[in-house]
Tab-separated table of C-alpha atoms in Angstrom:
chain	number	residue	atom	x	y	z
A	705	ASP	CA	-30.004	-32.096	-5.072
A	706	TRP	CA	-26.712	-29.921	-4.021
A	707	ILE	CA	-27.893	-27.162	-6.398
A	708	ALA	CA	-31.281	-27.310	-5.059
A	709	ALA	CA	-29.742	-27.152	-1.360
A	710	HIS	CA	-27.516	-24.209	-2.276
A	711	PRO	CA	-29.332	-22.254	-4.538
A	712	VAL	CA	-27.672	-18.874	-3.497
A	713	ILE	CA	-23.650	-18.995	-3.781
A	714	ARG	CA	-21.836	-16.440	-1.741
A	715	VAL	CA	-18.716	-14.928	-3.228
A	716	ALA	CA	-15.569	-13.261	-2.018
A	717	GLY	CA	-14.688	-10.547	-4.837
A	718	ASP	CA	-12.346	-7.732	-4.890
A	719	LYS	CA	-13.911	-4.303	-4.950
A	720	ALA	CA	-10.766	-2.674	-6.163
A	721	TRP	CA	-9.157	-5.189	-8.827
A	722	ALA	CA	-10.463	-3.681	-12.119
A	723	PRO	CA	-10.854	-5.007	-15.154
A	724	ILE	CA	-11.071	-8.289	-13.457
A	725	GLU	CA	-13.273	-7.671	-10.717
A	726	PHE	CA	-14.468	-4.192	-9.018
A	727	LEU	CA	-17.414	-2.500	-7.521
A	728	GLU	CA	-19.339	-0.019	-9.870
A	729	ARG	CA	-20.600	3.389	-8.580
A	730	ASN	CA	-24.241	1.538	-8.715
A	731	GLY	CA	-22.976	-0.841	-5.999
A	732	GLU	CA	-22.911	-4.121	-8.413
A	733	PHE	CA	-19.732	-6.043	-9.232
A	734	SER	CA	-18.550	-6.114	-12.748
A	735	GLY	CA	-15.622	-7.847	-14.549
A	736	LEU	CA	-13.740	-10.460	-16.695
A	737	ALA	CA	-14.522	-12.936	-13.265
A	738	VAL	CA	-17.930	-11.603	-13.060
A	739	ASP	CA	-19.043	-12.271	-16.271
A	740	TYR	CA	-17.613	-15.707	-16.209
A	741	LEU	CA	-19.729	-16.515	-13.182
A	742	ALA	CA	-22.916	-14.982	-14.617
A	743	LYS	CA	-22.086	-17.659	-17.615
A	744	ILE	CA	-21.863	-20.521	-14.854
A	745	GLY	CA	-24.854	-19.053	-13.064
A	746	GLU	CA	-27.235	-19.371	-16.114
A	747	LEU	CA	-25.687	-22.986	-16.542
A	748	LEU	CA	-26.239	-24.262	-13.236
A	749	GLY	CA	-29.300	-22.275	-11.719
A	750	VAL	CA	-27.796	-20.783	-9.088
A	751	LYS	CA	-27.122	-17.499	-8.131
A	752	PHE	CA	-23.924	-15.693	-7.255
A	753	GLU	CA	-24.112	-12.935	-4.773
A	754	TYR	CA	-20.911	-11.027	-3.995
A	755	ASP	CA	-19.939	-9.470	-0.780
A	756	ARG	CA	-20.282	-5.786	-1.637
A	757	LYS	CA	-19.293	-4.208	1.546
A	758	SER	CA	-15.945	-6.004	3.066
A	759	SER	CA	-12.403	-5.151	1.965
A	760	TRP	CA	-10.096	-7.777	0.241
A	761	LEU	CA	-8.661	-8.884	3.737
A	762	GLN	CA	-12.023	-9.107	5.021
A	763	VAL	CA	-13.401	-11.002	2.512
A	764	THR	CA	-10.218	-13.617	2.684
A	765	LYS	CA	-10.980	-14.014	6.865
A	766	LYS	CA	-14.921	-15.007	5.958
A	767	MET	CA	-13.305	-17.400	3.431
A	768	LYS	CA	-11.513	-18.671	6.283
A	769	ALA	CA	-14.644	-18.983	8.238
A	770	ARG	CA	-17.140	-20.342	5.882
A	771	THR	CA	-19.079	-17.284	5.862
A	772	LEU	CA	-18.405	-16.922	2.108
A	773	ASP	CA	-18.257	-19.933	-0.422
A	774	MET	CA	-16.022	-19.118	-3.068
A	775	TYR	CA	-13.418	-16.939	-4.774
A	776	SER	CA	-14.112	-15.399	-8.098
A	777	ALA	CA	-10.584	-14.501	-8.823
A	778	VAL	CA	-7.658	-15.250	-6.796
A	779	ALA	CA	-4.230	-16.348	-6.750
A	780	PRO	CA	-3.297	-19.929	-5.453
A	781	PHE	CA	-0.674	-20.118	-2.798
A	782	GLU	CA	-0.124	-22.361	-0.044
A	783	GLU	CA	-1.650	-20.949	2.868
A	784	ARG	CA	-4.930	-20.273	0.821
A	785	ARG	CA	-4.910	-24.080	-0.304
A	786	GLU	CA	-5.904	-24.954	3.787
A	787	TYR	CA	-9.173	-23.309	3.211
A	788	ALA	CA	-9.724	-23.279	-0.462
A	789	THR	CA	-9.703	-25.556	-3.481
A	790	PHE	CA	-8.417	-23.905	-6.523
A	791	ARG	CA	-9.618	-24.661	-10.370
A	792	LYS	CA	-7.495	-24.372	-13.176
A	793	PRO	CA	-6.221	-20.675	-13.604
A	794	TYR	CA	-8.089	-18.513	-16.500
A	795	LEU	CA	-5.384	-15.504	-16.524
A	796	ASN	CA	-1.778	-15.271	-15.980
A	797	MET	CA	-0.669	-11.793	-15.128
A	798	PRO	CA	3.262	-10.930	-14.587
A	799	ALA	CA	4.049	-8.924	-11.455
A	800	VAL	CA	6.258	-5.883	-12.724
A	801	ILE	CA	7.831	-3.133	-11.186
A	802	PHE	CA	6.309	0.370	-11.683
A	803	THR	CA	8.415	3.962	-10.978
A	804	ARG	CA	8.026	7.367	-11.726
A	805	SER	CA	9.810	8.298	-15.055
A	806	ASP	CA	12.297	10.595	-13.363
A	807	LEU	CA	14.022	7.734	-11.301
A	808	PRO	CA	16.800	5.399	-13.138
A	809	PHE	CA	15.560	2.319	-14.862
A	810	SER	CA	15.242	-0.885	-12.589
A	811	GLY	CA	16.179	-3.688	-13.934
A	812	GLY	CA	14.652	-5.798	-11.407
A	813	LEU	CA	14.037	-6.667	-7.655
A	814	GLU	CA	18.087	-6.624	-6.751
A	815	SER	CA	17.767	-2.507	-7.916
A	816	LEU	CA	15.233	-2.016	-4.994
A	817	ARG	CA	17.433	-3.138	-1.838
A	818	GLY	CA	16.754	-0.832	0.966
A	819	ARG	CA	13.978	1.173	-1.137
A	820	ARG	CA	10.378	1.969	0.091
A	821	VAL	CA	8.276	-0.538	-2.172
A	822	ALA	CA	4.424	-0.398	-1.941
A	823	VAL	CA	2.429	-3.439	-2.625
A	824	VAL	CA	-1.253	-4.094	-1.300
A	825	GLY	CA	-1.290	-6.085	1.799
A	826	GLY	CA	-3.228	-9.274	1.525
A	827	TYR	CA	-2.424	-9.744	-2.484
A	828	ALA	CA	-0.186	-12.673	-3.391
A	829	ILE	CA	2.579	-10.565	-4.508
A	830	ALA	CA	2.890	-9.192	-1.065
A	831	ASP	CA	3.298	-12.883	0.266
A	832	TYR	CA	5.567	-13.689	-2.651
A	833	LEU	CA	7.606	-10.814	-1.543
A	834	THR	CA	7.542	-11.311	2.208
A	835	LYS	CA	8.737	-14.400	2.170
A	836	GLY	CA	10.939	-14.130	-0.560
A	837	ASN	CA	13.336	-11.977	1.783
A	838	GLN	CA	13.971	-9.576	-1.165
A	839	GLY	CA	15.360	-6.722	0.976
A	840	LEU	CA	12.868	-4.296	0.404
A	841	ASN	CA	11.192	-2.036	2.621
A	842	LEU	CA	7.659	-2.782	1.903
A	843	VAL	CA	4.726	-0.540	2.544
A	844	TYR	CA	1.476	-2.396	2.412
A	845	THR	CA	-1.147	-0.369	1.006
A	846	ALA	CA	-5.340	-0.974	0.860
A	847	SER	CA	-5.472	-1.196	-2.853
A	848	VAL	CA	-3.796	-0.437	-6.239
A	849	ASP	CA	-4.861	2.933	-6.300
A	850	GLU	CA	-3.524	4.224	-2.783
A	851	GLY	CA	0.116	2.303	-3.854
A	852	LEU	CA	-0.128	4.334	-7.275
A	853	ARG	CA	-0.966	7.527	-5.194
A	854	LEU	CA	1.940	6.825	-2.784
A	855	LEU	CA	4.202	6.428	-5.920
A	856	GLN	CA	2.982	9.410	-7.374
A	857	GLN	CA	3.332	11.740	-4.271
A	858	LYS	CA	6.728	10.481	-3.966
A	859	ASP	CA	6.632	8.459	-0.944
A	860	VAL	CA	7.526	5.571	-1.992
A	861	ASP	CA	10.224	4.545	-4.630
A	862	ALA	CA	8.317	1.630	-6.327
A	863	TYR	CA	5.078	-0.244	-6.574
A	864	ILE	CA	4.924	-3.467	-7.836
A	865	GLY	CA	1.935	-5.378	-8.753
A	866	GLY	CA	0.155	-7.085	-12.167
A	867	ILE	CA	0.640	-5.182	-15.230
A	868	LEU	CA	-3.170	-5.804	-16.643
A	869	VAL	CA	-4.540	-4.025	-13.286
A	870	THR	CA	-1.864	-1.403	-12.360
A	871	GLY	CA	-2.374	0.091	-16.261
A	872	HIS	CA	-5.849	-0.174	-15.655
A	873	TYR	CA	-5.721	2.336	-12.759
A	874	ILE	CA	-2.792	4.511	-14.154
A	875	ARG	CA	-4.984	5.569	-16.776
A	876	LEU	CA	-8.089	5.789	-14.946
A	877	ALA	CA	-6.116	8.181	-12.374
A	878	GLY	CA	-4.238	9.909	-15.591
A	879	TYR	CA	-0.832	9.436	-14.220
A	880	THR	CA	1.412	10.049	-17.065
A	881	ASN	CA	5.173	9.776	-15.120
A	882	ILE	CA	4.390	6.270	-14.326
A	883	THR	CA	5.938	3.478	-16.182
A	884	VAL	CA	6.970	-0.134	-16.225
A	885	SER	CA	10.756	-0.053	-15.304
A	886	GLY	CA	11.359	-3.395	-14.354
A	887	HIS	CA	10.608	-6.981	-14.033
A	888	THR	CA	10.165	-9.677	-11.255
A	889	PRO	CA	10.075	-13.559	-11.126
A	890	PHE	CA	6.725	-13.785	-10.165
A	891	THR	CA	3.301	-14.430	-12.252
A	892	LEU	CA	0.131	-13.774	-10.793
A	893	ARG	CA	-2.422	-16.883	-11.930
A	894	VAL	CA	-5.801	-15.544	-11.432
A	895	ALA	CA	-8.139	-18.413	-10.487
A	896	MET	CA	-11.840	-19.622	-9.491
A	897	ALA	CA	-11.785	-21.562	-5.968
A	898	THR	CA	-14.429	-22.934	-3.623
A	899	ARG	CA	-14.278	-24.001	0.395
A	900	SER	CA	-12.268	-26.943	0.602
A	901	ASP	CA	-15.236	-28.436	2.694
A	902	TRP	CA	-17.509	-28.211	0.076
A	903	PRO	CA	-16.080	-30.788	-2.725
A	904	VAL	CA	-19.206	-31.442	-4.801
A	905	PHE	CA	-19.626	-27.719	-5.555
A	906	ASN	CA	-15.741	-27.753	-6.650
A	907	GLN	CA	-16.918	-30.620	-9.184
A	908	ILE	CA	-19.941	-29.109	-10.288
A	909	LEU	CA	-18.318	-25.999	-10.890
A	910	GLN	CA	-15.703	-27.850	-13.081
A	911	LYS	CA	-18.198	-29.549	-14.938
A	912	ALA	CA	-19.649	-25.939	-16.035
A	913	LEU	CA	-16.754	-24.602	-16.889
A	914	THR	CA	-15.837	-27.104	-19.589
A	915	HIS	CA	-19.068	-26.127	-21.027
A	916	VAL	CA	-18.079	-22.658	-21.697
A	917	GLY	CA	-17.320	-22.653	-25.077
A	918	GLU	CA	-14.049	-21.229	-26.621
A	919	ASN	CA	-15.570	-18.264	-28.455
A	920	GLU	CA	-17.459	-17.634	-25.111
A	921	HIS	CA	-13.732	-17.653	-23.347
A	922	ALA	CA	-12.402	-15.125	-26.533
A	923	GLY	CA	-15.421	-12.785	-25.670
A	924	ILE	CA	-15.340	-12.413	-22.074
A	925	ILE	CA	-11.369	-12.154	-22.091
A	926	GLY	CA	-11.638	-9.427	-25.142
A	927	LYS	CA	-14.532	-7.633	-23.783
A	928	TRP	CA	-12.458	-6.643	-20.579
A	929	VAL	CA	-8.720	-6.784	-22.122
A	930	GLY	CA	-10.084	-4.519	-24.903
A	931	LEU	CA	-11.839	-1.946	-22.547
A	932	THR	CA	-8.864	-1.463	-20.162
A	933	ILE	CA	-6.267	-0.504	-23.267
A	934	LYS	CA	-8.631	2.396	-24.743
A	935	THR	CA	-7.153	5.564	-25.156
A	936	PRO	CA	-4.005	5.205	-23.252
A	937	VAL	CA	-2.374	7.890	-21.908
A	938	ASP	CA	1.151	6.243	-22.058
A	939	TYR	CA	1.626	4.527	-25.035
A	940	ARG	CA	4.694	2.627	-24.350
A	941	LEU	CA	3.009	1.476	-21.366
A	942	LEU	CA	0.052	0.100	-23.367
A	943	TRP	CA	2.925	-1.720	-25.662
A	944	GLN	CA	4.189	-3.562	-23.018
A	945	ILE	CA	0.463	-4.268	-21.564
A	946	SER	CA	-0.788	-5.692	-24.587
A	947	LEU	CA	2.388	-7.935	-25.033
A	948	ALA	CA	2.278	-9.247	-21.572
A	949	VAL	CA	-1.586	-10.104	-22.306
A	950	GLY	CA	-1.047	-11.261	-25.330
A	951	LEU	CA	1.228	-13.631	-24.435
A	952	THR	CA	-0.392	-15.056	-21.067
A	953	LEU	CA	-4.215	-15.257	-21.678
A	954	LEU	CA	-5.352	-18.977	-20.782
A	955	THR	CA	-8.531	-21.464	-21.534
A	956	LEU	CA	-10.259	-22.236	-18.636
């Protein structure tokens, strides 16, 4: 009865977070999270509609206002739990430090105190760094791509982000002088989340997820992780990404 009354679910997605989710040139959303929703849609008989126009900060505001119904890929933290109910994470992604190869090796956040460090505004890592009082001079950007561009242009000293997503955009832009130079204590746990005033849908979503088989999980993960590490520019970065992903992929 609930599904019959809600045949369309409005999704808050990130237009620039490949390979997890991103907007293609044809205007369609693609990525690992999108494939999961496609499978769930088949099981439930519902249609998932992505907001294709709004930025990440804008879709977050729409989730709070109940004009969107769920996140397809989001990191749970306390502020978001005020308006969203999370499912079990399906991917753990270490947040690491990226610098240009002409800078000295960074062992961790302590080596960046007082430095200009780019992070995407509205992402979980930005919240962790802001509340953690790490002594960094944070520069908030609108996207991963913008953060890496500032780093490449020497407008910032480092960029901090998830290793899988950031590695994808490094290779996409062809940056051969940007690499992982240090680690942070933070891990981005990627999960689906529904609006908190829809407890019935949250239960329905959980039931659907339990019917996605292990082979299907492996196929979806393998499709996008395999795609993102093809023809790497920097084999050292490829090794780091492959190791991190191999250790942190989860089962729903």
